[in-house]
GROMACS .gro file of N, CA and C in nm:
model
  288
    1UNK      N    1   0.083  -0.119   0.000
    1UNK     CA    2   0.000   0.000   0.000
    1UNK      C    3   0.087   0.125   0.000
    2UNK      N    4   0.188   0.126   0.087
    2UNK     CA    5   0.275   0.243   0.096
    2UNK      C    6   0.356   0.260  -0.032
    3UNK      N    7   0.395   0.151  -0.092
    3UNK     CA    8   0.472   0.156  -0.216
    3UNK      C    9   0.389   0.217  -0.328
    4UNK      N   10   0.262   0.178  -0.339
    4UNK     CA   11   0.176   0.233  -0.444
    4UNK      C   12   0.148   0.381  -0.419
    5UNK      N   13   0.139   0.421  -0.293
    5UNK     CA   14   0.119   0.564  -0.263
    5UNK      C   15   0.241   0.646  -0.302
    6UNK      N   16   0.358   0.595  -0.275
    6UNK     CA   17   0.481   0.665  -0.314
    6UNK      C   18   0.495   0.671  -0.466
    7UNK      N   19   0.456   0.565  -0.534
    7UNK     CA   20   0.461   0.564  -0.680
    7UNK      C   21   0.364   0.668  -0.736
    8UNK      N   22   0.244   0.674  -0.680
    8UNK     CA   23   0.145   0.773  -0.723
    8UNK      C   24   0.197   0.915  -0.699
    9UNK      N   25   0.254   0.940  -0.583
    9UNK     CA   26   0.307   1.072  -0.551
    9UNK      C   27   0.420   1.111  -0.646
   10UNK      N   28   0.507   1.017  -0.677
   10UNK     CA   29   0.617   1.049  -0.769
   10UNK      C   30   0.566   1.075  -0.910
   11UNK      N   31   0.461   1.006  -0.952
   11UNK     CA   32   0.402   1.032  -1.084
   11UNK      C   33   0.339   1.171  -1.089
   12UNK      N   34   0.270   1.210  -0.985
   12UNK     CA   35   0.208   1.342  -0.980
   12UNK      C   36   0.314   1.451  -0.981
   13UNK      N   37   0.418   1.432  -0.903
   13UNK     CA   38   0.525   1.532  -0.899
   13UNK      C   39   0.597   1.540  -1.033
   14UNK      N   40   0.616   1.428  -1.100
   14UNK     CA   41   0.679   1.429  -1.232
   14UNK      C   42   0.593   1.504  -1.332
   15UNK      N   43   0.463   1.481  -1.327
   15UNK     CA   44   0.372   1.550  -1.419
   15UNK      C   45   0.371   1.700  -1.392
   16UNK      N   46   0.378   1.738  -1.265
   16UNK     CA   47   0.378   1.881  -1.230
   16UNK      C   48   0.506   1.948  -1.277
   17UNK      N   49   0.617   1.877  -1.271
   17UNK     CA   50   0.744   1.935  -1.311
   17UNK      C   51   0.768   1.928  -1.462
   18UNK      N   52   0.689   1.852  -1.534
   18UNK     CA   53   0.710   1.836  -1.677
   18UNK      C   54   0.694   1.968  -1.753
   19UNK      N   55   0.612   2.057  -1.704
   19UNK     CA   56   0.590   2.185  -1.770
   19UNK      C   57   0.683   2.295  -1.722
   20UNK      N   58   0.791   2.262  -1.656
   20UNK     CA   59   0.879   2.363  -1.599
   20UNK      C   60   0.990   2.409  -1.693
   21UNK      N   61   0.986   2.370  -1.818
   21UNK     CA   62   1.089   2.410  -1.913
   21UNK      C   63   1.076   2.557  -1.950
   22UNK      N   64   1.178   2.609  -2.013
   22UNK     CA   65   1.178   2.749  -2.054
   22UNK      C   66   1.090   2.766  -2.177
   23UNK      N   67   1.001   2.862  -2.172
   23UNK     CA   68   0.911   2.891  -2.283
   23UNK      C   69   0.974   3.001  -2.368
   24UNK      N   70   1.008   2.973  -2.492
   24UNK     CA   71   1.076   3.068  -2.578
   24UNK      C   72   0.982   3.144  -2.668
   25UNK      N   73   0.852   3.117  -2.660
   25UNK     CA   74   0.756   3.190  -2.741
   25UNK      C   75   0.731   3.327  -2.680
   26UNK      N   76   0.702   3.426  -2.763
   26UNK     CA   77   0.671   3.558  -2.707
   26UNK      C   78   0.541   3.554  -2.629
   27UNK      N   79   0.538   3.626  -2.521
   27UNK     CA   80   0.420   3.628  -2.436
   27UNK      C   81   0.325   3.739  -2.477
   28UNK      N   82   0.196   3.706  -2.469
   28UNK     CA   83   0.094   3.806  -2.495
   28UNK      C   84   0.083   3.894  -2.371
   29UNK      N   85   0.037   4.016  -2.385
   29UNK     CA   86   0.019   4.100  -2.267
   29UNK      C   87  -0.082   4.040  -2.171
   30UNK      N   88  -0.062   4.066  -2.044
   30UNK     CA   89  -0.150   4.014  -1.941
   30UNK      C   90  -0.292   4.063  -1.962
   31UNK      N   91  -0.387   3.971  -1.947
   31UNK     CA   92  -0.527   4.010  -1.964
   31UNK      C   93  -0.603   3.991  -1.833
   32UNK      N   94  -0.721   4.042  -1.828
   32UNK     CA   95  -0.806   4.036  -1.711
   32UNK      C   96  -0.863   3.896  -1.698
   33UNK      N   97  -0.819   3.818  -1.598
   33UNK     CA   98  -0.859   3.680  -1.584
   33UNK      C   99  -0.992   3.667  -1.513
   34UNK      N  100  -1.004   3.723  -1.396
   34UNK     CA  101  -1.123   3.699  -1.315
   34UNK      C  102  -1.223   3.814  -1.320
   35UNK      N  103  -1.197   3.916  -1.398
   35UNK     CA  104  -1.287   4.029  -1.405
   35UNK      C  105  -1.265   4.129  -1.295
   36UNK      N  106  -1.175   4.101  -1.201
   36UNK     CA  107  -1.152   4.190  -1.088
   36UNK      C  108  -1.018   4.263  -1.096
   37UNK      N  109  -0.934   4.222  -1.188
   37UNK     CA  110  -0.799   4.279  -1.197
   37UNK      C  111  -0.792   4.378  -1.312
   38UNK      N  112  -0.738   4.495  -1.286
   38UNK     CA  113  -0.719   4.591  -1.393
   38UNK      C  114  -0.585   4.565  -1.459
   39UNK      N  115  -0.564   4.621  -1.578
   39UNK     CA  116  -0.442   4.596  -1.653
   39UNK      C  117  -0.319   4.650  -1.581
   40UNK      N  118  -0.333   4.748  -1.493
   40UNK     CA  119  -0.218   4.807  -1.426
   40UNK      C  120  -0.173   4.729  -1.303
   41UNK      N  121  -0.254   4.638  -1.251
   41UNK     CA  122  -0.217   4.562  -1.132
   41UNK      C  123  -0.124   4.447  -1.171
   42UNK      N  124  -0.024   4.418  -1.088
   42UNK     CA  125   0.064   4.305  -1.117
   42UNK      C  126  -0.008   4.172  -1.094
   43UNK      N  127   0.046   4.067  -1.151
   43UNK     CA  128  -0.012   3.934  -1.134
   43UNK      C  129  -0.002   3.891  -0.988
   44UNK      N  130  -0.097   3.812  -0.945
   44UNK     CA  131  -0.095   3.758  -0.810
   44UNK      C  132   0.009   3.646  -0.804
   45UNK      N  133   0.075   3.633  -0.691
   45UNK     CA  134   0.180   3.533  -0.675
   45UNK      C  135   0.121   3.398  -0.637
   46UNK      N  136   0.204   3.295  -0.647
   46UNK     CA  137   0.163   3.160  -0.609
   46UNK      C  138   0.125   3.157  -0.462
   47UNK      N  139   0.206   3.219  -0.376
   47UNK     CA  140   0.176   3.218  -0.232
   47UNK      C  141   0.046   3.293  -0.202
   48UNK      N  142   0.017   3.399  -0.280
   48UNK     CA  143  -0.109   3.471  -0.260
   48UNK      C  144  -0.227   3.379  -0.291
   49UNK      N  145  -0.217   3.305  -0.400
   49UNK     CA  146  -0.326   3.213  -0.436
   49UNK      C  147  -0.342   3.102  -0.332
   50UNK      N  148  -0.230   3.056  -0.273
   50UNK     CA  149  -0.239   2.952  -0.171
   50UNK      C  150  -0.314   3.004  -0.048
   51UNK      N  151  -0.295   3.130  -0.016
   51UNK     CA  152  -0.363   3.190   0.100
   51UNK      C  153  -0.507   3.230   0.069
   52UNK      N  154  -0.543   3.248  -0.056
   52UNK     CA  155  -0.677   3.291  -0.096
   52UNK      C  156  -0.740   3.185  -0.186
   53UNK      N  157  -0.790   3.079  -0.125
   53UNK     CA  158  -0.840   2.964  -0.200
   53UNK      C  159  -0.963   2.996  -0.285
   54UNK      N  160  -1.048   3.087  -0.239
   54UNK     CA  161  -1.168   3.122  -0.318
   54UNK      C  162  -1.127   3.190  -0.449
   55UNK      N  163  -1.032   3.280  -0.442
   55UNK     CA  164  -0.983   3.349  -0.561
   55UNK      C  165  -0.909   3.251  -0.652
   56UNK      N  166  -0.838   3.157  -0.593
   56UNK     CA  167  -0.771   3.053  -0.671
   56UNK      C  168  -0.874   2.975  -0.752
   57UNK      N  169  -0.982   2.934  -0.687
   57UNK     CA  170  -1.086   2.858  -0.755
   57UNK      C  171  -1.150   2.940  -0.867
   58UNK      N  172  -1.179   3.067  -0.841
   58UNK     CA  173  -1.240   3.152  -0.944
   58UNK      C  174  -1.146   3.172  -1.062
   59UNK      N  175  -1.019   3.190  -1.035
   59UNK     CA  176  -0.921   3.209  -1.142
   59UNK      C  177  -0.905   3.082  -1.223
   60UNK      N  178  -0.898   2.966  -1.156
   60UNK     CA  179  -0.885   2.840  -1.228
   60UNK      C  180  -1.008   2.814  -1.316
   61UNK      N  181  -1.125   2.850  -1.268
   61UNK     CA  182  -1.247   2.833  -1.347
   61UNK      C  183  -1.241   2.919  -1.473
   62UNK      N  184  -1.200   3.045  -1.457
   62UNK     CA  185  -1.189   3.135  -1.572
   62UNK      C  186  -1.084   3.085  -1.671
   63UNK      N  187  -0.972   3.035  -1.621
   63UNK     CA  188  -0.865   2.986  -1.708
   63UNK      C  189  -0.909   2.862  -1.785
   64UNK      N  190  -0.983   2.773  -1.720
   64UNK     CA  191  -1.031   2.653  -1.789
   64UNK      C  192  -1.142   2.686  -1.887
   65UNK      N  193  -1.219   2.791  -1.859
   65UNK     CA  194  -1.329   2.829  -1.946
   65UNK      C  195  -1.280   2.889  -2.077
   66UNK      N  196  -1.164   2.955  -2.077
   66UNK     CA  197  -1.112   3.018  -2.198
   66UNK      C  198  -0.960   2.995  -2.207
   67UNK      N  199  -0.917   2.869  -2.225
   67UNK     CA  200  -0.773   2.841  -2.224
   67UNK      C  201  -0.698   2.901  -2.342
   68UNK      N  202  -0.764   2.920  -2.454
   68UNK     CA  203  -0.697   2.976  -2.570
   68UNK      C  204  -0.647   3.117  -2.545
   69UNK      N  205  -0.723   3.194  -2.472
   69UNK     CA  206  -0.686   3.333  -2.447
   69UNK      C  207  -0.613   3.352  -2.314
   70UNK      N  208  -0.639   3.265  -2.216
   70UNK     CA  209  -0.591   3.292  -2.081
   70UNK      C  210  -0.486   3.194  -2.029
   71UNK      N  211  -0.465   3.082  -2.093
   71UNK     CA  212  -0.381   2.976  -2.036
   71UNK      C  213  -0.239   3.022  -2.003
   72UNK      N  214  -0.183   3.112  -2.082
   72UNK     CA  215  -0.045   3.155  -2.060
   72UNK      C  216  -0.033   3.289  -1.987
   73UNK      N  217  -0.144   3.341  -1.935
   73UNK     CA  218  -0.137   3.466  -1.860
   73UNK      C  219  -0.072   3.439  -1.724
   74UNK      N  220  -0.006   3.540  -1.666
   74UNK     CA  221   0.061   3.519  -1.536
   74UNK      C  222  -0.032   3.468  -1.427
   75UNK      N  223  -0.154   3.518  -1.418
   75UNK     CA  224  -0.245   3.472  -1.313
   75UNK      C  225  -0.282   3.326  -1.331
   76UNK      N  226  -0.305   3.282  -1.456
   76UNK     CA  227  -0.339   3.141  -1.480
   76UNK      C  228  -0.220   3.050  -1.449
   77UNK      N  229  -0.103   3.091  -1.489
   77UNK     CA  230   0.018   3.012  -1.462
   77UNK      C  231   0.040   3.003  -1.311
   78UNK      N  232   0.030   3.114  -1.240
   78UNK     CA  233   0.052   3.114  -1.095
   78UNK      C  234  -0.057   3.038  -1.022
   79UNK      N  235  -0.181   3.050  -1.066
   79UNK     CA  236  -0.290   2.975  -1.003
   79UNK      C  237  -0.271   2.825  -1.023
   80UNK      N  238  -0.228   2.785  -1.140
   80UNK     CA  239  -0.203   2.644  -1.166
   80UNK      C  240  -0.089   2.591  -1.080
   81UNK      N  241   0.017   2.669  -1.066
   81UNK     CA  242   0.128   2.629  -0.980
   81UNK      C  243   0.085   2.619  -0.834
   82UNK      N  244   0.000   2.712  -0.790
   82UNK     CA  245  -0.051   2.708  -0.652
   82UNK      C  246  -0.136   2.584  -0.631
   83UNK      N  247  -0.221   2.552  -0.728
   83UNK     CA  248  -0.305   2.432  -0.718
   83UNK      C  249  -0.218   2.307  -0.709
   84UNK      N  250  -0.110   2.301  -0.789
   84UNK     CA  251  -0.020   2.186  -0.785
   84UNK      C  252   0.049   2.174  -0.650
   85UNK      N  253   0.094   2.286  -0.594
   85UNK     CA  254   0.160   2.284  -0.463
   85UNK      C  255   0.063   2.239  -0.354
   86UNK      N  256  -0.059   2.287  -0.360
   86UNK     CA  257  -0.159   2.248  -0.261
   86UNK      C  258  -0.186   2.098  -0.270
   87UNK      N  259  -0.198   2.047  -0.393
   87UNK     CA  260  -0.227   1.905  -0.413
   87UNK      C  261  -0.113   1.818  -0.361
   88UNK      N  262   0.011   1.856  -0.389
   88UNK     CA  263   0.126   1.779  -0.342
   88UNK      C  264   0.133   1.782  -0.189
   89UNK      N  265   0.109   1.899  -0.130
   89UNK     CA  266   0.111   1.907   0.017
   89UNK      C  267   0.002   1.821   0.079
   90UNK      N  268  -0.117   1.821   0.018
   90UNK     CA  269  -0.225   1.739   0.071
   90UNK      C  270  -0.192   1.590   0.061
   91UNK      N  271  -0.124   1.551  -0.048
   91UNK     CA  272  -0.083   1.411  -0.060
   91UNK      C  273   0.024   1.375   0.042
   92UNK      N  274   0.118   1.465   0.066
   92UNK     CA  275   0.219   1.440   0.168
   92UNK      C  276   0.154   1.426   0.305
   93UNK      N  277   0.057   1.513   0.334
   93UNK     CA  278  -0.012   1.505   0.463
   93UNK      C  279  -0.089   1.374   0.476
   94UNK      N  280  -0.145   1.326   0.365
   94UNK     CA  281  -0.222   1.201   0.369
   94UNK      C  282  -0.132   1.080   0.394
   95UNK      N  283  -0.006   1.089   0.353
   95UNK     CA  284   0.087   0.977   0.373
   95UNK      C  285   0.143   0.970   0.513
   96UNK      N  286   0.124   1.073   0.593
   96UNK     CA  287   0.179   1.074   0.730
   96UNK      C  288   0.104   0.979   0.819
   0.00000   0.00000   0.00000
């Protein structure tokens, strides 16, 4: 049982790290993801999303609803990274 849990955890961590390569494509300007951010405000950080779970959920919903336009925006990238960190931490806590 413990071996299969460790295998599952390593697969999830590998999948999360698979997208960590350098992106050489030009980035589009940041757009309004959740309808609450103006163009002049900086993107929210991963730690901010971890502390504000409701906003994380709203941002992830908006990003999934329009991935063509929003998937590579800073808020979507940071929200996705925060979701991955939360998931890994919850799995680590479950294995204790």
